[in-house]
GROMACS .gro file of N, CA and C in nm:
model
  369
    1MET      N    1 -28.592 -11.082  -2.898
    1MET     CA    2 -28.555 -10.942  -2.902
    1MET      C    3 -28.562 -10.885  -2.759
    2LEU      N    4 -28.461 -10.812  -2.720
    2LEU     CA    5 -28.458 -10.750  -2.587
    2LEU      C    6 -28.492 -10.602  -2.598
    3GLY      N    7 -28.575 -10.557  -2.506
    3GLY     CA    8 -28.607 -10.415  -2.498
    3GLY      C    9 -28.585 -10.366  -2.356
    4THR      N   10 -28.573 -10.236  -2.341
    4THR     CA   11 -28.557 -10.176  -2.208
    4THR      C   12 -28.682 -10.094  -2.178
    5VAL      N   13 -28.739 -10.118  -2.061
    5VAL     CA   14 -28.858 -10.046  -2.017
    5VAL      C   15 -28.842 -10.010  -1.870
    6GLN      N   16 -28.929  -9.924  -1.823
    6GLN     CA   17 -28.933  -9.899  -1.679
    6GLN      C   18 -29.016 -10.010  -1.615
    7LEU      N   19 -28.980 -10.045  -1.494
    7LEU     CA   20 -29.042 -10.155  -1.423
    7LEU      C   21 -29.194 -10.143  -1.417
    8HIS      N   22 -29.246 -10.022  -1.409
    8HIS     CA   23 -29.392 -10.005  -1.397
    8HIS      C   24 -29.468 -10.057  -1.518
    9ALA      N   25 -29.398 -10.086  -1.629
    9ALA     CA   26 -29.464 -10.143  -1.747
    9ALA      C   27 -29.510 -10.286  -1.723
   10ILE      N   28 -29.445 -10.357  -1.629
   10ILE     CA   29 -29.480 -10.497  -1.606
   10ILE      C   30 -29.520 -10.527  -1.462
   11ALA      N   31 -29.514 -10.426  -1.374
   11ALA     CA   32 -29.542 -10.452  -1.232
   11ALA      C   33 -29.599 -10.327  -1.164
   12HIS      N   34 -29.663 -10.351  -1.051
   12HIS     CA   35 -29.707 -10.239  -0.968
   12HIS      C   36 -29.643 -10.256  -0.831
   13GLY      N   37 -29.655 -10.155  -0.747
   13GLY     CA   38 -29.588 -10.160  -0.618
   13GLY      C   39 -29.669 -10.098  -0.506
   14ARG      N   40 -29.632 -10.135  -0.385
   14ARG     CA   41 -29.689 -10.079  -0.263
   14ARG      C   42 -29.575 -10.058  -0.165
   15SER      N   43 -29.587  -9.961  -0.080
   15SER     CA   44 -29.483  -9.940   0.021
   15SER      C   45 -29.543  -9.886   0.149
   16GLY      N   46 -29.468  -9.902   0.255
   16GLY     CA   47 -29.511  -9.852   0.385
   16GLY      C   48 -29.396  -9.860   0.483
   17ASP      N   49 -29.424  -9.825   0.608
   17ASP     CA   50 -29.317  -9.813   0.706
   17ASP      C   51 -29.343  -9.895   0.831
   18LYS      N   52 -29.237  -9.918   0.903
   18LYS     CA   53 -29.241  -9.970   1.039
   18LYS      C   54 -29.121  -9.907   1.107
   19GLY      N   55 -29.142  -9.796   1.174
   19GLY     CA   56 -29.032  -9.721   1.233
   19GLY      C   57 -28.947  -9.659   1.124
   20ASN      N   58 -28.817  -9.685   1.128
   20ASN     CA   59 -28.725  -9.632   1.028
   20ASN      C   60 -28.701  -9.732   0.915
   21ARG      N   61 -28.783  -9.834   0.909
   21ARG     CA   62 -28.772  -9.942   0.810
   21ARG      C   63 -28.879  -9.923   0.704
   22LEU      N   64 -28.836  -9.929   0.578
   22LEU     CA   65 -28.928  -9.917   0.465
   22LEU      C   66 -28.951 -10.055   0.406
   23ASN      N   67 -29.075 -10.083   0.372
   23ASN     CA   68 -29.113 -10.209   0.309
   23ASN      C   69 -29.168 -10.176   0.171
   24VAL      N   70 -29.106 -10.229   0.065
   24VAL     CA   71 -29.152 -10.205  -0.072
   24VAL      C   72 -29.184 -10.339  -0.136
   25ASN      N   73 -29.305 -10.349  -0.190
   25ASN     CA   74 -29.348 -10.470  -0.259
   25ASN      C   75 -29.363 -10.440  -0.407
   26ILE      N   76 -29.310 -10.528  -0.491
   26ILE     CA   77 -29.322 -10.517  -0.636
   26ILE      C   78 -29.394 -10.642  -0.684
   27ILE      N   79 -29.507 -10.624  -0.753
   27ILE     CA   80 -29.592 -10.735  -0.793
   27ILE      C   81 -29.610 -10.733  -0.945
   28ALA      N   82 -29.577 -10.844  -1.010
   28ALA     CA   83 -29.591 -10.853  -1.156
   28ALA      C   84 -29.739 -10.849  -1.193
   29TYR      N   85 -29.771 -10.776  -1.300
   29TYR     CA   86 -29.908 -10.778  -1.352
   29TYR      C   87 -29.943 -10.915  -1.407
   30ASP      N   88 -29.844 -10.982  -1.464
   30ASP     CA   89 -29.864 -11.112  -1.527
   30ASP      C   90 -29.754 -11.206  -1.478
   31GLN      N   91 -29.792 -11.328  -1.442
   31GLN     CA   92 -29.696 -11.425  -1.389
   31GLN      C   93 -29.582 -11.454  -1.486
   32LYS      N   94 -29.603 -11.431  -1.616
   32LYS     CA   95 -29.495 -11.457  -1.713
   32LYS      C   96 -29.377 -11.363  -1.692
   33HIS      N   97 -29.398 -11.252  -1.620
   33HIS     CA   98 -29.290 -11.158  -1.594
   33HIS      C   99 -29.216 -11.186  -1.463
   34TRP      N  100 -29.258 -11.289  -1.390
   34TRP     CA  101 -29.191 -11.325  -1.265
   34TRP      C  102 -29.041 -11.348  -1.285
   35PRO      N  103 -28.998 -11.424  -1.386
   35PRO     CA  104 -28.853 -11.442  -1.406
   35PRO      C  105 -28.779 -11.311  -1.432
   36VAL      N  106 -28.845 -11.216  -1.495
   36VAL     CA  107 -28.783 -11.085  -1.519
   36VAL      C  108 -28.761 -11.013  -1.387
   37LEU      N  109 -28.860 -11.017  -1.298
   37LEU     CA  110 -28.844 -10.955  -1.166
   37LEU      C  111 -28.725 -11.017  -1.092
   38LEU      N  112 -28.718 -11.150  -1.094
   38LEU     CA  113 -28.609 -11.219  -1.024
   38LEU      C  114 -28.473 -11.177  -1.078
   39GLU      N  115 -28.462 -11.167  -1.208
   39GLU     CA  116 -28.334 -11.136  -1.272
   39GLU      C  117 -28.295 -10.990  -1.259
   40GLU      N  118 -28.391 -10.900  -1.277
   40GLU     CA  119 -28.361 -10.758  -1.291
   40GLU      C  120 -28.371 -10.677  -1.162
   41VAL      N  121 -28.461 -10.715  -1.072
   41VAL     CA  122 -28.487 -10.633  -0.953
   41VAL      C  123 -28.418 -10.698  -0.833
   42THR      N  124 -28.290 -10.670  -0.822
   42THR     CA  125 -28.208 -10.731  -0.717
   42THR      C  126 -28.199 -10.638  -0.595
   43ALA      N  127 -28.159 -10.696  -0.484
   43ALA     CA  128 -28.138 -10.616  -0.363
   43ALA      C  129 -28.030 -10.511  -0.387
   44GLU      N  130 -27.929 -10.547  -0.464
   44GLU     CA  131 -27.820 -10.453  -0.493
   44GLU      C  132 -27.868 -10.333  -0.575
   45ARG      N  133 -27.952 -10.359  -0.673
   45ARG     CA  134 -28.003 -10.248  -0.755
   45ARG      C  135 -28.096 -10.158  -0.673
   46VAL      N  136 -28.177 -10.219  -0.587
   46VAL     CA  137 -28.266 -10.139  -0.502
   46VAL      C  138 -28.183 -10.058  -0.403
   47ALA      N  139 -28.079 -10.117  -0.347
   47ALA     CA  140 -27.991 -10.044  -0.255
   47ALA      C  141 -27.928  -9.924  -0.325
   48ALA      N  142 -27.889  -9.941  -0.450
   48ALA     CA  143 -27.830  -9.830  -0.526
   48ALA      C  144 -27.932  -9.717  -0.547
   49LEU      N  145 -28.058  -9.754  -0.569
   49LEU     CA  146 -28.163  -9.652  -0.586
   49LEU      C  147 -28.184  -9.569  -0.460
   50PHE      N  148 -28.166  -9.633  -0.344
   50PHE     CA  149 -28.192  -9.567  -0.216
   50PHE      C  150 -28.065  -9.518  -0.147
   51ALA      N  151 -27.951  -9.526  -0.213
   51ALA     CA  152 -27.823  -9.488  -0.151
   51ALA      C  153 -27.825  -9.345  -0.100
   52HIS      N  154 -27.893  -9.256  -0.171
   52HIS     CA  155 -27.898  -9.115  -0.130
   52HIS      C  156 -27.973  -9.095   0.001
   53ARG      N  157 -28.047  -9.197   0.046
   53ARG     CA  158 -28.121  -9.188   0.172
   53ARG      C  159 -28.043  -9.246   0.289
   54GLY      N  160 -27.922  -9.296   0.264
   54GLY     CA  161 -27.839  -9.349   0.372
   54GLY      C  162 -27.881  -9.485   0.424
   55VAL      N  163 -27.942  -9.567   0.339
   55VAL     CA  164 -27.987  -9.699   0.385
   55VAL      C  165 -27.866  -9.784   0.424
   56THR      N  166 -27.888  -9.871   0.523
   56THR     CA  167 -27.779  -9.954   0.573
   56THR      C  168 -27.790 -10.099   0.527
   57GLU      N  169 -27.909 -10.142   0.488
   57GLU     CA  170 -27.927 -10.280   0.445
   57GLU      C  171 -28.055 -10.292   0.362
   58VAL      N  172 -28.050 -10.377   0.260
   58VAL     CA  173 -28.169 -10.410   0.180
   58VAL      C  174 -28.178 -10.562   0.172
   59ARG      N  175 -28.292 -10.616   0.215
   59ARG     CA  176 -28.317 -10.760   0.205
   59ARG      C  177 -28.431 -10.785   0.108
   60ARG      N  178 -28.415 -10.886   0.022
   60ARG     CA  179 -28.519 -10.920  -0.075
   60ARG      C  180 -28.580 -11.054  -0.036
   61TYR      N  181 -28.713 -11.057  -0.035
   61TYR     CA  182 -28.787 -11.180  -0.010
   61TYR      C  183 -28.868 -11.211  -0.134
   62GLU      N  184 -28.863 -11.335  -0.178
   62GLU     CA  185 -28.932 -11.378  -0.299
   62GLU      C  186 -29.063 -11.446  -0.264
   63LEU      N  187 -29.169 -11.408  -0.334
   63LEU     CA  188 -29.301 -11.468  -0.316
   63LEU      C  189 -29.347 -11.520  -0.452
   64PRO      N  190 -29.295 -11.635  -0.496
   64PRO     CA  191 -29.319 -11.682  -0.632
   64PRO      C  192 -29.465 -11.710  -0.665
   65ARG      N  193 -29.542 -11.759  -0.569
   65ARG     CA  194 -29.683 -11.789  -0.599
   65ARG      C  195 -29.764 -11.662  -0.621
   66LEU      N  196 -29.714 -11.551  -0.570
   66LEU     CA  197 -29.780 -11.421  -0.592
   66LEU      C  198 -29.716 -11.343  -0.705
   67GLY      N  199 -29.602 -11.390  -0.753
   67GLY     CA  200 -29.528 -11.315  -0.855
   67GLY      C  201 -29.480 -11.182  -0.799
   68ALA      N  202 -29.434 -11.186  -0.674
   68ALA     CA  203 -29.400 -11.061  -0.605
   68ALA      C  204 -29.265 -11.069  -0.535
   69LEU      N  205 -29.206 -10.952  -0.517
   69LEU     CA  206 -29.085 -10.937  -0.438
   69LEU      C  207 -29.114 -10.839  -0.325
   70ASN      N  208 -29.063 -10.869  -0.207
   70ASN     CA  209 -29.077 -10.780  -0.093
   70ASN      C  210 -28.937 -10.736  -0.051
   71PHE      N  211 -28.915 -10.606  -0.047
   71PHE     CA  212 -28.786 -10.551  -0.004
   71PHE      C  213 -28.803 -10.484   0.131
   72VAL      N  214 -28.717 -10.521   0.225
   72VAL     CA  215 -28.712 -10.455   0.355
   72VAL      C  216 -28.586 -10.370   0.353
   73ILE      N  217 -28.605 -10.239   0.368
   73ILE     CA  218 -28.496 -10.143   0.352
   73ILE      C  219 -28.475 -10.072   0.485
   74GLU      N  220 -28.358 -10.094   0.544
   74GLU     CA  221 -28.328 -10.040   0.677
   74GLU      C  222 -28.278  -9.895   0.668
   75ASP      N  223 -28.323  -9.813   0.762
   75ASP     CA  224 -28.278  -9.675   0.778
   75ASP      C  225 -28.307  -9.588   0.655
   76ALA      N  226 -28.424  -9.606   0.597
   76ALA     CA  227 -28.460  -9.533   0.476
   76ALA      C  228 -28.550  -9.413   0.503
   77LEU      N  229 -28.599  -9.398   0.627
   77LEU     CA  230 -28.703  -9.299   0.652
   77LEU      C  231 -28.662  -9.188   0.748
   78GLU      N  232 -28.536  -9.154   0.750
   78GLU     CA  233 -28.486  -9.041   0.830
   78GLU      C  234 -28.532  -9.047   0.975
   79GLY      N  235 -28.530  -9.167   1.032
   79GLY     CA  236 -28.568  -9.183   1.172
   79GLY      C  237 -28.710  -9.231   1.195
   80GLY      N  238 -28.792  -9.229   1.095
   80GLY     CA  239 -28.930  -9.275   1.108
   80GLY      C  240 -29.028  -9.162   1.126
   81VAL      N  241 -29.154  -9.199   1.135
   81VAL     CA  242 -29.263  -9.101   1.132
   81VAL      C  243 -29.258  -9.001   1.248
   82ASN      N  244 -29.211  -9.042   1.364
   82ASN     CA  245 -29.207  -8.951   1.479
   82ASN      C  246 -29.084  -8.862   1.484
   83SER      N  247 -28.984  -8.892   1.404
   83SER     CA  248 -28.858  -8.816   1.407
   83SER      C  249 -28.834  -8.732   1.283
   84SER      N  250 -28.887  -8.775   1.172
   84SER     CA  251 -28.853  -8.715   1.043
   84SER      C  252 -28.932  -8.588   1.015
   85LEU      N  253 -28.868  -8.496   0.946
   85LEU     CA  254 -28.936  -8.375   0.898
   85LEU      C  255 -28.972  -8.388   0.750
   86ALA      N  256 -28.954  -8.507   0.693
   86ALA     CA  257 -28.985  -8.530   0.552
   86ALA      C  258 -29.134  -8.516   0.526
   87VAL      N  259 -29.169  -8.486   0.403
   87VAL     CA  260 -29.310  -8.473   0.364
   87VAL      C  261 -29.379  -8.609   0.369
   88ASP      N  262 -29.314  -8.713   0.318
   88ASP     CA  263 -29.370  -8.848   0.313
   88ASP      C  264 -29.305  -8.934   0.421
   89THR      N  265 -29.343  -8.910   0.546
   89THR     CA  266 -29.277  -8.979   0.658
   89THR      C  267 -29.304  -9.129   0.661
   90HIS      N  268 -29.415  -9.173   0.603
   90HIS     CA  269 -29.448  -9.316   0.599
   90HIS      C  270 -29.384  -9.387   0.480
   91GLY      N  271 -29.328  -9.313   0.387
   91GLY     CA  272 -29.264  -9.374   0.270
   91GLY      C  273 -29.361  -9.431   0.169
   92LYS      N  274 -29.485  -9.384   0.170
   92LYS     CA  275 -29.587  -9.439   0.080
   92LYS      C  276 -29.556  -9.416  -0.067
   93CYS      N  277 -29.484  -9.313  -0.100
   93CYS     CA  278 -29.453  -9.282  -0.241
   93CYS      C  279 -29.324  -9.348  -0.290
   94LEU      N  280 -29.250  -9.410  -0.202
   94LEU     CA  281 -29.118  -9.458  -0.239
   94LEU      C  282 -29.118  -9.582  -0.329
   95SER      N  283 -29.232  -9.651  -0.341
   95SER     CA  284 -29.236  -9.762  -0.436
   95SER      C  285 -29.219  -9.710  -0.579
   96TYR      N  286 -29.257  -9.584  -0.602
   96TYR     CA  287 -29.244  -9.527  -0.736
   96TYR      C  288 -29.097  -9.510  -0.776
   97LEU      N  289 -29.010  -9.494  -0.679
   97LEU     CA  290 -28.867  -9.488  -0.709
   97LEU      C  291 -28.821  -9.620  -0.771
   98VAL      N  292 -28.867  -9.730  -0.713
   98VAL     CA  293 -28.831  -9.862  -0.766
   98VAL      C  294 -28.900  -9.886  -0.900
   99LEU      N  295 -29.026  -9.847  -0.912
   99LEU     CA  296 -29.101  -9.870  -1.037
   99LEU      C  297 -29.044  -9.792  -1.155
  100GLY      N  298 -28.964  -9.691  -1.129
  100GLY     CA  299 -28.898  -9.616  -1.236
  100GLY      C  300 -28.769  -9.680  -1.284
  101MET      N  301 -28.729  -9.789  -1.221
  101MET     CA  302 -28.605  -9.859  -1.257
  101MET      C  303 -28.613  -9.911  -1.401
  102GLU      N  304 -28.505  -9.894  -1.476
  102GLU     CA  305 -28.496  -9.948  -1.612
  102GLU      C  306 -28.462 -10.096  -1.604
  103ILE      N  307 -28.540 -10.178  -1.675
  103ILE     CA  308 -28.515 -10.322  -1.678
  103ILE      C  309 -28.515 -10.371  -1.822
  104ARG      N  310 -28.452 -10.487  -1.843
  104ARG     CA  311 -28.451 -10.550  -1.975
  104ARG      C  312 -28.563 -10.653  -1.982
  105VAL      N  313 -28.640 -10.648  -2.090
  105VAL     CA  314 -28.752 -10.739  -2.110
  105VAL      C  315 -28.742 -10.796  -2.250
  106SER      N  316 -28.764 -10.927  -2.262
  106SER     CA  317 -28.762 -10.986  -2.395
  106SER      C  318 -28.901 -10.977  -2.456
  107VAL      N  319 -28.905 -10.945  -2.583
  107VAL     CA  320 -29.030 -10.942  -2.659
  107VAL      C  321 -29.016 -11.051  -2.764
  108GLU      N  322 -29.099 -11.151  -2.754
  108GLU     CA  323 -29.092 -11.264  -2.847
  108GLU      C  324 -29.147 -11.223  -2.984
  109PRO      N  325 -29.089 -11.278  -3.090
  109PRO     CA  326 -29.136 -11.244  -3.225
  109PRO      C  327 -29.285 -11.271  -3.244
  110GLY      N  328 -29.340 -11.371  -3.175
  110GLY     CA  329 -29.481 -11.404  -3.191
  110GLY      C  330 -29.577 -11.318  -3.109
  111GLU      N  331 -29.525 -11.231  -3.023
  111GLU     CA  332 -29.614 -11.148  -2.941
  111GLU      C  333 -29.688 -11.048  -3.027
  112ASP      N  334 -29.809 -11.017  -2.987
  112ASP     CA  335 -29.891 -10.927  -3.067
  112ASP      C  336 -29.838 -10.784  -3.064
  113ALA      N  337 -29.882 -10.707  -3.161
  113ALA     CA  338 -29.836 -10.568  -3.176
  113ALA      C  339 -29.869 -10.484  -3.054
  114MET      N  340 -29.983 -10.510  -2.990
  114MET     CA  341 -30.023 -10.432  -2.873
  114MET      C  342 -29.921 -10.450  -2.760
  115SER      N  343 -29.877 -10.573  -2.736
  115SER     CA  344 -29.776 -10.597  -2.632
  115SER      C  345 -29.650 -10.519  -2.661
  116ARG      N  346 -29.609 -10.520  -2.786
  116ARG     CA  347 -29.488 -10.446  -2.824
  116ARG      C  348 -29.506 -10.297  -2.800
  117ARG      N  349 -29.624 -10.244  -2.834
  117ARG     CA  350 -29.649 -10.101  -2.815
  117ARG      C  351 -29.645 -10.063  -2.668
  118VAL      N  352 -29.703 -10.146  -2.583
  118VAL     CA  353 -29.702 -10.118  -2.439
  118VAL      C  354 -29.559 -10.112  -2.388
  119LEU      N  355 -29.478 -10.209  -2.427
  119LEU     CA  356 -29.339 -10.210  -2.382
  119LEU      C  357 -29.260 -10.095  -2.442
  120GLN      N  358 -29.287 -10.061  -2.567
  120GLN     CA  359 -29.217  -9.950  -2.631
  120GLN      C  360 -29.253  -9.817  -2.566
  121SER      N  361 -29.381  -9.797  -2.534
  121SER     CA  362 -29.425  -9.669  -2.478
  121SER      C  363 -29.372  -9.647  -2.337
  122ALA      N  364 -29.331  -9.753  -2.271
  122ALA     CA  365 -29.281  -9.740  -2.134
  122ALA      C  366 -29.134  -9.698  -2.129
  123LYS      N  367 -29.072  -9.685  -2.244
  123LYS     CA  368 -28.929  -9.646  -2.246
  123LYS      C  369 -28.911  -9.506  -2.195
   0.00000   0.00000   0.00000
């Protein structure tokens, strides 16, 4: 059975800056969700989420032993901490933009009711 949830139901994130470059890391809570991250959280989808910020490039790096993805997003911070008038000049809150992404997750018939409730409540 396939369900749709927000990414934060199966992963957490961290973000930070280096000049005008944003770095967003998405880490699965459970290694069993690593294939879901690979399939659903693509560089193209992340670029679409940040299009309103005028990003010029998004690169995805895979860290399979950590169950994590690292995205390097160019030109996402309005010039960087010394140039921008934005409230969050370091981009620390921007991982939440990615964590709000809708993804498809399979729920196996044998999974316990609690797992199903967690995935359902994240819709």
